[in-house]
Short mmCIF file of C-alpha atoms in Angstrom, two decimals:
data_model
loop_
_atom_site.label_atom_id
_atom_site.label_comp_id
_atom_site.label_asym_id
_atom_site.label_seq_id
_atom_site.Cartn_x
_atom_site.Cartn_y
_atom_site.Cartn_z
CA PHE A 1 -12.17 -12.71 25.96
CA LEU A 2 -13.49 -9.76 23.98
CA ALA A 3 -15.75 -7.47 25.89
CA GLY A 4 -16.89 -4.72 23.56
CA ALA A 5 -16.33 -2.22 20.78
CA ALA A 6 -16.77 1.48 20.10
CA SER A 7 -16.89 3.29 16.75
CA THR A 8 -16.23 6.77 15.44
CA ALA A 9 -15.95 8.21 11.93
CA PRO A 10 -15.00 7.43 9.23
CA ALA A 11 -16.31 3.87 9.50
CA ASP A 12 -20.09 4.03 9.39
CA GLU A 13 -20.21 0.57 10.94
CA LEU A 14 -17.68 -1.35 13.02
CA GLY A 15 -18.42 -4.63 14.74
CA ILE A 16 -16.77 -7.61 16.35
CA GLY A 17 -17.79 -11.14 15.46
CA ARG A 18 -16.86 -14.76 15.87
CA THR A 19 -15.34 -16.37 12.81
CA PRO A 20 -16.22 -19.92 11.74
CA VAL A 21 -12.92 -21.59 10.88
CA LEU A 22 -13.57 -24.62 8.69
CA SER A 23 -11.18 -27.51 8.20
CA GLY A 24 -11.27 -30.55 5.99
CA ASN A 25 -9.49 -32.75 3.48
CA LEU A 26 -11.15 -32.97 0.07
CA PRO A 27 -10.18 -35.38 -2.70
CA THR A 28 -7.90 -34.03 -5.38
CA ALA A 29 -9.29 -32.96 -8.76
CA THR A 30 -12.68 -32.08 -7.23
CA SER A 31 -14.40 -28.72 -6.65
CA TRP A 32 -16.63 -27.78 -3.74
CA GLN A 33 -18.86 -24.94 -2.57
CA VAL A 34 -19.18 -24.05 1.10
CA GLU A 35 -22.84 -24.24 2.11
CA ILE A 36 -24.48 -22.85 5.24
CA GLN A 37 -27.51 -23.90 7.24
CA GLN A 38 -28.97 -21.59 9.87
CA ALA A 39 -31.51 -22.48 12.57
CA GLY A 40 -32.71 -25.64 10.90
CA GLY A 41 -33.29 -23.96 7.56
CA ALA A 42 -32.28 -25.22 4.15
CA TRP A 43 -28.68 -25.52 3.02
CA THR A 44 -27.69 -22.61 0.79
CA GLY A 45 -24.55 -21.80 -1.13
CA THR A 46 -22.17 -19.10 0.11
CA GLY A 47 -20.34 -18.60 -3.21
CA VAL A 48 -17.09 -19.65 -1.48
CA MET A 49 -15.48 -22.18 -3.82
CA VAL A 50 -12.65 -24.57 -2.87
CA ALA A 51 -10.68 -27.02 -4.98
CA GLY A 52 -9.92 -30.39 -3.45
CA ARG A 53 -6.24 -31.26 -3.31
CA GLY A 54 -5.98 -34.29 -1.07
CA ALA A 55 -4.46 -32.35 1.81
CA ASP A 56 -5.66 -30.95 5.12
CA PHE A 57 -6.64 -27.27 5.00
CA THR A 58 -8.30 -24.60 7.07
CA LEU A 59 -10.59 -21.90 5.73
CA ARG A 60 -11.55 -18.76 7.63
CA MET A 61 -15.13 -17.63 6.97
CA ASP A 62 -14.60 -14.11 8.34
CA GLY A 63 -17.86 -12.19 8.23
CA TRP A 64 -20.07 -15.28 8.02
CA PRO A 65 -22.39 -16.23 10.92
CA ASP A 66 -20.98 -18.05 13.91
CA GLY A 67 -23.16 -20.82 15.26
CA ALA A 68 -24.46 -21.96 11.86
CA SER A 69 -23.69 -25.35 10.34
CA TYR A 70 -21.31 -25.59 7.38
CA ARG A 71 -20.52 -28.26 4.85
CA PHE A 72 -18.65 -28.73 1.59
CA GLN A 73 -20.96 -29.54 -1.29
CA ARG A 74 -19.36 -31.04 -4.39
CA VAL A 75 -20.03 -28.71 -7.36
CA ASP A 76 -20.96 -31.50 -9.75
CA GLY A 77 -23.66 -32.72 -7.36
CA GLY A 78 -24.29 -35.52 -4.92
CA LEU A 79 -21.57 -35.78 -2.32
CA SER A 80 -21.39 -33.42 0.64
CA VAL A 81 -18.81 -33.42 3.41
CA PRO A 82 -19.47 -31.92 6.86
CA ALA A 83 -16.96 -29.25 7.80
CA THR A 84 -15.16 -29.31 11.12
CA VAL A 85 -15.83 -25.89 12.64
CA ALA A 86 -13.66 -24.03 15.16
CA ALA A 87 -13.99 -20.40 16.20
CA GLY A 88 -11.94 -17.26 15.77
CA TRP A 89 -12.60 -13.53 15.83
CA HIS A 90 -12.86 -10.78 13.26
CA LEU A 91 -13.58 -7.09 12.89
CA ALA A 92 -15.99 -5.97 10.21
CA GLY A 93 -17.04 -2.54 9.05
CA ARG A 94 -18.42 -0.46 6.23
CA VAL A 95 -18.12 3.06 4.81
CA THR A 96 -20.69 4.94 2.71
CA ASP A 97 -18.20 7.20 0.94
CA PRO A 98 -17.84 5.90 -2.65
CA VAL A 99 -14.16 6.91 -2.63
CA ARG A 100 -13.64 4.21 0.00
CA PRO A 101 -11.29 6.21 2.29
CA PRO A 102 -8.95 4.32 4.61
CA VAL A 103 -10.18 3.47 8.07
CA LEU A 104 -7.89 3.55 11.11
CA ILE A 105 -8.62 0.82 13.60
CA GLN A 106 -7.52 1.54 17.18
CA ASP A 107 -7.55 -0.81 20.15
CA SER A 108 -7.55 -0.41 23.92
CA GLU A 109 -7.71 -2.60 27.00
CA ASN A 110 -9.36 -0.02 29.26
CA LEU A 111 -11.16 2.53 27.04
CA GLY A 112 -8.69 5.11 28.37
CA THR A 113 -5.64 4.74 26.15
CA TRP A 114 -6.08 4.01 22.47
CA SER A 115 -3.33 2.74 20.17
CA PRO A 116 -3.33 2.42 16.38
CA ARG A 117 -3.80 -1.20 15.35
CA GLN A 118 -3.93 -1.03 11.57
CA LEU A 119 -5.08 1.03 8.63
CA VAL A 120 -7.57 -0.79 6.40
CA PHE A 121 -8.81 -0.02 2.92
CA PRO A 122 -12.42 -1.03 2.25
CA ASP A 123 -13.20 -3.41 -0.62
CA LEU A 124 -15.17 -2.46 -3.69
CA ASP A 125 -18.47 -3.04 -1.92
CA ARG A 126 -17.24 -0.49 0.74
CA SER A 127 -16.95 -3.17 3.42
CA PHE A 128 -13.92 -4.60 5.16
CA VAL A 129 -13.28 -7.67 7.26
CA ARG A 130 -10.07 -8.34 9.15
CA GLY A 131 -9.36 -11.57 10.98
CA LEU A 132 -8.03 -11.38 14.51
CA ASP A 133 -5.49 -14.16 14.79
CA SER A 134 -5.33 -13.84 18.55
CA LEU A 135 -6.66 -11.75 21.38
CA THR A 136 -4.38 -10.54 24.17
CA GLY A 137 -5.38 -9.38 27.60
CA PRO A 138 -8.59 -10.04 29.49
CA ARG A 139 -10.52 -7.50 27.47
CA GLY A 140 -10.32 -5.86 24.09
CA PHE A 141 -12.03 -2.76 22.74
CA PHE A 142 -11.83 -1.49 19.17
CA ARG A 143 -12.91 1.68 17.46
CA SER A 144 -12.37 3.41 14.13
CA ALA A 145 -10.83 6.86 13.99
CA PRO A 146 -10.83 9.56 11.29
CA VAL A 147 -7.93 9.80 8.89
CA ALA A 148 -7.22 13.30 7.53
CA ALA A 149 -7.22 13.53 3.73
CA GLY A 150 -3.80 13.31 2.16
CA VAL A 151 -1.77 12.26 5.20
CA VAL A 152 -1.40 8.72 3.87
CA ARG A 153 -0.56 8.84 0.20
CA GLU A 154 -0.58 6.21 -2.50
CA ILE A 155 2.59 6.20 -4.57
CA SER A 156 4.40 4.37 -7.32
CA ALA A 157 8.16 3.76 -7.13
CA THR A 158 11.04 2.78 -9.37
CA THR A 159 14.75 2.41 -8.62
CA TYR A 160 18.00 3.76 -10.01
CA THR A 161 21.66 2.76 -9.79
CA SER A 162 22.86 4.25 -6.56
CA ALA A 163 26.21 4.21 -4.76
CA PRO A 164 27.91 6.29 -2.09
CA PRO A 165 28.11 9.23 -1.71
CA TYR A 166 24.57 9.36 -3.22
CA ASN A 167 24.96 12.68 -4.97
CA GLY A 168 21.70 14.46 -5.54
CA GLU A 169 20.07 17.86 -5.89
CA ALA A 170 20.01 18.25 -2.10
CA GLY A 171 23.80 18.61 -2.10
CA TYR A 172 24.59 15.91 0.47
CA GLY A 173 27.31 14.16 -1.57
CA PRO A 174 30.27 16.23 -0.24
CA ILE A 175 29.13 15.63 3.37
CA TYR A 176 28.39 11.93 3.01
CA ALA A 177 30.61 11.00 5.99
CA ASP A 178 28.71 13.38 8.23
CA MET A 179 25.21 12.35 7.17
CA PRO A 180 22.79 10.30 9.33
CA GLN A 181 23.14 6.54 9.23
CA ILE A 182 19.97 6.08 7.19
CA TYR A 183 21.62 8.06 4.40
CA LYS A 184 24.95 6.26 4.61
CA ASP A 185 23.15 2.93 4.49
CA GLY A 186 21.69 3.95 1.14
CA TYR A 187 18.04 4.29 2.22
CA VAL A 188 17.58 7.33 0.01
CA SER A 189 15.12 8.44 -2.63
CA ALA A 190 14.44 11.07 -5.21
CA LEU A 191 10.99 12.63 -5.08
CA HIS A 192 9.01 13.98 -7.98
CA THR A 193 9.84 17.64 -8.56
CA THR A 194 6.40 18.88 -7.52
CA ASP A 195 6.64 17.23 -4.09
CA TYR A 196 10.39 17.81 -3.76
CA ASN A 197 9.72 21.53 -4.04
CA ARG A 198 6.85 21.25 -1.61
CA GLY A 199 4.74 24.35 -1.22
CA GLY A 200 6.78 26.09 -3.90
CA LEU A 201 9.92 25.92 -1.75
CA SER A 202 13.00 24.91 -3.73
CA ALA A 203 14.25 21.60 -2.25
CA GLY A 204 11.63 21.90 0.46
CA ALA A 205 11.58 18.13 1.00
CA ALA A 206 15.36 17.72 1.15
CA GLY A 207 16.34 15.68 4.22
CA GLU A 208 12.77 14.72 5.05
CA CYS A 209 11.94 11.07 5.65
CA TYR A 210 9.00 8.95 4.51
CA GLU A 211 7.88 5.56 5.69
CA LEU A 212 6.81 3.39 2.74
CA VAL A 213 4.78 0.20 2.87
CA SER A 214 4.42 -2.17 -0.10
CA ALA A 215 2.93 -5.63 -0.49
CA TYR A 216 6.32 -7.08 0.51
CA GLY A 217 7.63 -4.90 3.29
CA ARG A 218 8.14 -1.62 5.06
CA THR A 219 11.08 0.80 5.14
CA THR A 220 12.00 4.47 5.65
CA VAL A 221 13.86 6.65 3.16
CA MET A 222 15.51 10.10 3.24
CA ILE A 223 14.83 12.46 0.35
CA HIS A 224 18.06 13.57 -1.29
CA ASP A 225 17.16 14.33 -4.92
CA SER A 226 14.52 15.55 -7.33
CA ALA A 227 12.93 13.32 -10.01
CA PRO A 228 11.83 15.60 -12.86
CA SER A 229 9.85 12.93 -14.72
CA ALA A 230 7.51 10.17 -13.60
CA PRO A 231 5.80 7.20 -15.25
CA ALA A 232 2.53 7.97 -16.97
CA GLY A 233 -0.44 7.43 -14.68
CA THR A 234 1.26 8.55 -11.46
CA ILE A 235 1.40 12.32 -10.95
CA SER A 236 -1.45 12.89 -13.43
CA ALA A 237 -3.63 10.50 -11.38
CA GLY A 238 -2.82 12.16 -8.05
CA ARG A 239 -0.26 9.55 -6.98
CA GLY A 240 3.17 10.34 -5.54
CA TYR A 241 6.35 9.14 -7.23
CA PHE A 242 9.56 8.01 -5.56
CA ASP A 243 12.74 6.95 -7.38
CA LEU A 244 14.37 4.74 -4.76
CA GLY A 245 17.92 3.72 -4.02
CA ALA A 246 18.69 0.05 -4.47
CA ALA A 247 18.47 -0.81 -0.74
CA PRO A 248 14.90 0.38 -0.04
CA PHE A 249 13.64 -0.88 -3.41
CA ASN A 250 14.99 -4.34 -2.58
CA VAL A 251 12.88 -4.33 0.63
CA LEU A 252 9.73 -3.09 -1.05
CA SER A 253 9.96 -5.25 -4.18
CA GLY A 254 10.57 -8.56 -2.46
CA GLY A 255 14.11 -8.73 -3.85
CA ASN A 256 13.47 -7.68 -7.44
CA PRO A 257 16.38 -5.51 -8.64
CA SER A 258 14.31 -3.40 -11.03
CA GLY A 259 10.80 -2.59 -12.17
CA ILE A 260 8.01 -0.55 -10.64
CA LEU A 261 5.90 -1.07 -7.55
CA THR A 262 3.13 0.59 -5.56
CA ALA A 263 3.19 1.55 -1.92
CA THR A 264 1.62 3.86 0.61
CA ALA A 265 3.65 6.61 2.25
CA ARG A 266 3.59 8.87 5.29
CA LEU A 267 5.90 11.64 6.48
CA VAL A 268 7.90 10.65 9.61
CA PRO A 269 10.58 12.32 11.73
CA ALA A 270 14.03 11.72 10.32
CA PRO A 271 15.91 9.16 12.47
CA VAL A 272 18.84 11.44 13.23
CA THR A 273 21.06 11.73 16.28
CA GLY A 274 22.46 14.94 17.72
CA ASN A 275 21.51 18.45 16.78
CA VAL A 276 20.69 20.33 13.57
CA LYS A 277 23.80 20.97 11.48
CA LEU A 278 24.91 23.31 8.69
CA PHE A 279 27.46 22.83 5.92
CA VAL A 280 29.20 25.92 4.52
CA ALA A 281 29.37 25.56 0.74
CA PRO A 282 32.73 26.41 -0.94
CA GLY A 283 33.15 29.95 -2.19
CA SER A 284 31.82 31.77 0.87
CA SER A 285 33.01 35.23 1.88
CA ILE A 286 31.66 38.34 3.55
CA TYR A 287 29.95 39.12 0.21
CA TYR A 288 28.41 35.74 -0.49
CA MET A 289 27.70 32.72 1.64
CA ALA A 290 25.66 29.53 1.14
CA LEU A 291 24.56 26.97 3.72
CA ILE A 292 23.20 23.45 3.33
CA PRO A 293 21.23 22.26 6.39
CA PHE A 294 21.42 18.58 7.33
CA ASN A 295 20.78 16.20 10.22
CA HIS A 296 17.39 17.81 10.86
CA ARG A 297 14.41 15.85 12.23
CA ALA A 298 11.86 17.88 10.27
CA GLY A 299 12.00 19.61 6.91
CA ILE A 300 13.40 23.15 6.65
CA ASP A 301 11.24 26.08 5.65
CA SER A 302 13.63 29.00 6.14
CA ILE A 303 17.10 30.11 7.26
CA GLU A 304 17.79 33.68 8.45
CA ILE A 305 20.96 35.45 9.44
CA LEU A 306 21.60 38.24 11.97
CA ASN A 307 24.74 40.36 11.64
CA ASN A 308 26.82 41.42 14.62
CA GLY A 309 25.30 44.48 16.30
CA SER A 310 22.10 44.33 14.24
CA SER A 311 18.54 43.56 15.27
CA LEU A 312 17.31 42.85 11.74
CA TRP A 313 17.10 39.23 10.58
CA HIS A 314 17.76 38.73 6.87
CA GLY A 315 16.18 35.76 5.08
CA MET A 316 18.48 33.63 3.00
CA THR A 317 17.38 32.73 -0.52
CA ARG A 318 16.86 29.14 -1.58
CA ALA A 319 19.17 28.22 -4.42
CA ALA A 320 20.10 25.18 -6.49
CA GLY A 321 21.82 22.26 -4.78
CA GLY A 322 19.81 22.50 -1.58
CA ARG A 323 21.53 25.77 -0.65
CA PHE A 324 20.33 28.79 1.29
CA ALA A 325 22.28 31.75 -0.04
CA TYR A 326 23.13 35.24 1.26
CA MET A 327 24.49 37.82 -1.20
CA ALA A 328 25.36 41.28 0.04
CA GLY A 329 24.12 44.22 -1.95
CA GLY A 330 21.22 46.60 -1.90
CA SER A 331 19.50 46.23 1.47
CA LEU A 332 21.74 43.32 2.48
CA PRO A 333 24.97 44.48 4.20
CA LEU A 334 28.29 42.64 4.20
CA LEU A 335 28.50 39.84 6.70
CA SER A 336 29.76 41.02 10.08
CA TYR A 337 30.89 38.36 12.58
CA PRO A 338 29.91 36.90 14.93
CA VAL A 339 26.54 36.20 13.31
CA GLN A 340 23.46 34.33 14.48
CA ILE A 341 21.65 31.89 12.23
CA ARG A 342 18.00 30.93 12.72
CA VAL A 343 16.79 27.68 11.13
CA THR A 344 12.99 27.15 11.09
CA SER A 345 11.28 23.85 10.40
CA ARG A 346 8.18 23.27 8.31
CA PHE A 347 6.26 23.11 11.59
CA GLY A 348 7.34 26.58 12.76
CA GLU A 349 9.95 25.55 15.35
CA SER A 350 13.30 27.42 15.29
CA VAL A 351 16.83 26.47 16.27
CA VAL A 352 19.18 29.48 16.69
CA PHE A 353 22.91 29.15 16.16
CA THR A 354 24.36 31.92 18.35
CA SER A 355 27.76 33.66 18.09
CA VAL A 356 28.98 31.92 14.93
CA SER A 357 32.48 33.46 14.68
CA SER A 358 33.21 32.39 11.08
CA LEU A 359 31.73 30.55 8.12
CA ALA A 360 34.78 29.02 6.49
CA ASP A 361 34.48 26.97 3.31
CA ASN A 362 33.47 23.32 3.94
CA ALA A 363 32.90 23.91 7.65
CA ARG A 364 30.35 21.80 9.54
CA ILE A 365 28.58 23.73 12.25
CA THR A 366 26.52 22.00 14.93
CA GLY A 367 23.58 23.85 16.40
CA PRO A 368 22.52 23.97 20.06
CA ALA A 369 19.37 21.84 19.65
CA GLN A 370 17.29 19.53 17.50
CA PHE A 371 13.70 20.02 16.33
CA THR A 372 11.22 18.42 18.72
CA VAL A 373 7.92 19.62 17.26
CA PHE A 374 6.36 17.12 14.88
CA PRO A 375 2.54 17.00 14.68
CA GLU A 376 0.68 13.81 15.28
CA GLN A 377 1.74 11.51 12.49
CA ALA A 378 -0.48 9.85 9.96
CA PRO A 379 -1.51 6.33 10.89
CA VAL A 380 0.97 3.59 10.18
CA PRO A 381 0.25 2.94 6.51
CA SER A 382 -0.91 -0.35 5.10
CA PHE A 383 -0.55 -1.49 1.52
CA ARG A 384 -3.50 -0.71 -0.74
CA ARG A 385 -4.00 -3.26 -3.49
CA GLN A 386 -5.81 -1.96 -6.59
CA PRO A 387 -8.91 -3.81 -7.91
CA VAL A 388 -8.10 -6.18 -10.75
CA TYR A 389 -11.14 -4.89 -12.63
CA GLN A 390 -13.54 -2.02 -11.95
CA ASP A 391 -14.87 -0.59 -15.20
CA SER A 392 -11.42 -1.34 -16.64
CA LEU A 393 -8.36 -3.38 -15.82
CA SER A 394 -6.06 -1.70 -13.32
CA ALA A 395 -3.47 0.41 -15.17
CA VAL A 396 -1.76 1.82 -12.06
CA PRO A 397 2.03 1.73 -12.59
CA GLY A 398 3.28 -0.99 -10.25
CA ASP A 399 -0.10 -2.68 -9.83
CA LYS A 400 -1.17 -3.31 -13.40
CA TRP A 401 -3.23 -6.15 -14.87
CA ASP A 402 -3.23 -7.38 -18.46
CA VAL A 403 -5.34 -10.01 -20.24
CA THR A 404 -4.84 -12.21 -23.26
CA GLY A 405 -6.90 -14.96 -24.85
CA PHE A 406 -5.69 -18.39 -25.97
CA GLY A 407 -7.10 -21.40 -27.80
CA GLY A 408 -9.66 -19.35 -29.75
CA ALA A 409 -11.08 -17.50 -26.73
CA SER A 410 -11.36 -13.71 -26.85
CA VAL A 411 -11.95 -10.92 -24.40
CA SER A 412 -13.52 -7.45 -24.46
CA VAL A 413 -12.30 -5.42 -21.51
CA THR A 414 -14.90 -2.63 -21.69
CA ASP A 415 -18.33 -3.99 -22.52
CA THR A 416 -20.64 -1.08 -21.69
CA ALA A 417 -23.79 -2.92 -22.72
CA VAL A 418 -23.72 -5.34 -19.78
CA LYS A 419 -22.46 -4.27 -16.38
CA TYR A 420 -22.90 -5.07 -12.71
CA ALA A 421 -21.86 -1.65 -11.43
CA GLY A 422 -20.20 1.43 -12.83
CA THR A 423 -19.84 1.82 -16.57
CA ALA A 424 -18.54 -1.46 -18.00
CA SER A 425 -17.77 -5.13 -17.46
CA LEU A 426 -15.29 -7.60 -18.98
CA ARG A 427 -16.74 -10.08 -21.49
CA MET A 428 -15.16 -13.46 -22.35
CA ASP A 429 -16.17 -15.45 -25.42
CA GLY A 430 -15.17 -18.88 -26.70
CA LEU A 431 -14.31 -20.47 -23.36
CA SER A 432 -13.49 -24.17 -23.72
CA PRO A 433 -11.22 -26.79 -22.15
CA GLY A 434 -8.40 -25.62 -24.43
CA GLY A 435 -9.41 -21.99 -24.69
CA GLY A 436 -9.57 -19.26 -22.09
CA ILE A 437 -8.41 -15.91 -20.78
CA VAL A 438 -5.20 -15.32 -18.88
CA PHE A 439 -5.15 -12.48 -16.35
CA ILE A 440 -1.58 -11.33 -15.63
CA SER A 441 -0.46 -9.30 -12.59
CA ASN A 442 2.40 -6.91 -13.38
CA PRO A 443 4.33 -7.25 -11.18
CA SER A 444 3.44 -10.43 -9.33
CA LEU A 445 2.39 -9.88 -5.75
CA PRO A 446 2.52 -11.81 -2.49
CA ARG A 447 -0.60 -13.75 -1.67
CA PRO A 448 -2.78 -11.54 0.56
CA ARG A 449 -3.26 -12.52 4.19
CA HIS A 450 -6.18 -14.98 4.23
CA GLY A 451 -6.50 -13.86 0.62
CA VAL A 452 -9.56 -14.30 -1.55
CA LEU A 453 -10.13 -13.69 -5.26
CA ARG A 454 -13.60 -12.18 -5.41
CA MET A 455 -15.54 -11.57 -8.62
CA VAL A 456 -19.07 -10.94 -9.75
CA VAL A 457 -20.03 -13.13 -12.71
CA ARG A 458 -22.95 -13.84 -15.09
CA ALA A 459 -23.53 -15.59 -18.38
CA ALA A 460 -25.53 -14.89 -21.56
CA SER A 461 -27.46 -18.13 -20.94
CA PRO A 462 -27.42 -20.73 -18.17
CA VAL A 463 -24.15 -22.57 -17.64
CA VAL A 464 -23.95 -25.85 -15.69
CA ALA A 465 -21.79 -26.14 -12.59
CA GLY A 466 -18.19 -26.53 -13.68
CA GLY A 467 -18.90 -25.02 -17.11
CA VAL A 468 -16.56 -22.18 -16.15
CA ARG A 469 -13.34 -22.89 -14.28
CA VAL A 470 -10.62 -20.80 -12.66
CA ARG A 471 -7.01 -21.57 -11.77
CA ILE A 472 -4.89 -19.18 -9.69
CA THR A 473 -1.39 -18.95 -11.20
CA ALA A 474 1.36 -18.56 -8.65
CA THR A 475 4.91 -19.31 -7.59
CA ASN A 476 6.48 -19.35 -4.15
CA ILE A 477 8.43 -16.40 -2.75
CA ALA A 478 11.10 -18.83 -1.65
CA GLY A 479 11.38 -20.16 -5.23
CA GLY A 480 10.72 -23.59 -6.62
CA GLY A 481 8.82 -22.91 -9.84
CA SER A 482 5.08 -23.01 -10.53
CA ALA A 483 2.73 -23.31 -7.55
CA ASP A 484 -0.67 -22.88 -9.19
CA SER A 485 -3.85 -23.68 -7.35
CA GLN A 486 -5.96 -26.67 -8.26
CA THR A 487 -8.63 -25.91 -10.85
CA ILE A 488 -11.70 -24.43 -9.19
CA TRP A 489 -15.11 -25.10 -10.77
CA LEU A 490 -17.57 -22.23 -10.51
CA PRO A 491 -21.17 -22.97 -9.54
CA ALA A 492 -23.94 -22.99 -12.12
CA LEU A 493 -24.23 -19.58 -13.76
CA THR A 494 -27.36 -17.74 -14.81
CA THR A 495 -28.17 -14.54 -16.61
CA GLY A 496 -28.17 -12.79 -13.22
CA TRP A 497 -25.06 -11.55 -11.43
CA GLN A 498 -23.67 -13.63 -8.56
CA THR A 499 -20.60 -13.23 -6.36
CA VAL A 500 -18.05 -16.00 -6.07
CA LEU A 501 -15.12 -16.06 -3.66
CA LEU A 502 -12.04 -18.19 -4.28
CA PRO A 503 -9.82 -18.60 -1.18
CA LEU A 504 -6.24 -18.72 -2.43
CA GLU A 505 -4.42 -20.75 0.17
CA ALA A 506 -7.17 -23.37 0.70
CA SER A 507 -7.04 -24.24 -2.99
CA GLY A 508 -3.24 -24.57 -3.01
CA ALA A 509 -2.09 -21.28 -4.58
CA GLY A 510 1.57 -20.45 -3.83
CA THR A 511 2.78 -17.48 -1.86
CA LYS A 512 3.34 -15.20 -4.88
CA VAL A 513 0.35 -14.65 -7.13
CA THR A 514 1.08 -14.07 -10.83
CA GLY A 515 -2.53 -14.01 -12.07
CA PHE A 516 -5.37 -16.40 -12.88
CA VAL A 517 -6.80 -18.27 -15.85
CA VAL A 518 -10.49 -18.66 -16.78
CA ASN A 519 -11.53 -21.38 -19.21
CA GLY A 520 -14.51 -23.58 -20.07
CA GLY A 521 -15.38 -27.06 -18.86
CA SER A 522 -16.67 -27.95 -22.32
CA ALA A 523 -16.88 -26.38 -25.76
CA GLY A 524 -19.69 -24.05 -26.79
CA GLN A 525 -19.90 -21.95 -23.61
CA PRO A 526 -21.90 -18.70 -23.97
CA SER A 527 -20.47 -15.28 -23.29
CA VAL A 528 -19.46 -14.82 -19.66
CA TRP A 529 -19.00 -11.45 -17.97
CA LEU A 530 -16.87 -10.51 -14.96
CA ASP A 531 -17.08 -7.30 -12.91
CA ASN A 532 -15.70 -5.92 -9.64
CA VAL A 533 -12.79 -8.38 -9.59
CA GLU A 534 -10.38 -7.95 -6.67
CA LEU A 535 -7.83 -9.77 -4.55
CA ILE A 536 -8.87 -9.02 -0.99
CA GLU A 537 -7.25 -9.45 2.38
CA ARG A 538 -9.01 -10.93 5.37
#
């Protein structure tokens, strides 16, 4: 039983509501609109469209009023079928910031201790709705919490051929056997040069770990190399770029061995055991010495050395290969043992190696402690799916959409003369039973949780119900070939904009969405425009 809710920035609204959960079984090869009746009023359309497929289904109406009556109204008129209505719960909120920043939802049973529940990304209309599949405990309280800018980053990722010892610019190859298990298991990644040399520090990100979340899964990687180039549309658009080892890419891509994907990322403590360690690079002497730090929980900002009998710490210079170098000469004296070595993390915490009697080539030296300071982490990231269309088709590497016409139909992807919002809309001409527009997701993506294809649509002149039709193209993650939805008839269209929502699962779409097809119910359809098209999660 849910007792209450509290809200803080950044969500301008956050509420808890009961969810009508509709169920039914509609004849195959038919299309239906969910209609609502409140307090004895007239039945009105919701814009939620379902294709009949001769099978039992359930449909969550998250965000729609509880306590109202619902029915399925056949699009081509006449027949209506009462919906069986059960109840669930949902959270709903809204932001006013047009950038649509992520919102962290926290929950609590006693208003004393709050825990992160999930990070949500508002839809194009700046709202979000998330279904609550179950409620635990006698009470539940929810609030939104601020998310600092930049702590959760959107990234694109590719993969490369990787094999032990995973040589990279960080210099960990020669010490593969001594590296943390995450590294030996191949959960490694190169990072774009700008971020690899974070803050202008050469190899500043070496040994740091990031948790990545894609549409398919979640994993953690250790940075071991620099990626000097990135796909167009990543770094220039403010996105991060990871070039992943085969193991983490397999998790995040749903088993695809190659390609490009999108994910969100956050910095996390490296999952290491034991204390901070140093590797003495070959060629060291009292004149020159180079160290490679490893097995550190947080990134390294500096290494300093203190000669025997001295009180003056000398900073070591960052060099290629993840090294920190000391070269005697000028104000730097010859090394005099035993020395002390001070290693400082990016968060200002130091571990001091005392009384190091020698620094022999290839030696591994274990420090007296491990870093414990790590600021409050970013919220556990969630995957952010890009809109299919908002002024243009998504061109984000790893979440890209393409269109093509067939059967005499054509498409203009940037019609600036007619638009619902922003600067442009997408115009389709020549829709017919044998002619339409194919929207292709590159790559394909798993069907969103309680997923809905939402679009805003209008026509150049009135179109009868079923004059425009949509089919979700899909396969199943487990295989088995095509698993397209049934054809969904849209309601009658006018010269005004209207929102339609196409629930994916209820209409039979498989678990991996490859795109959708729009065509006409008869020849001679007028121009039809789409805007603000997105696959949303509920």
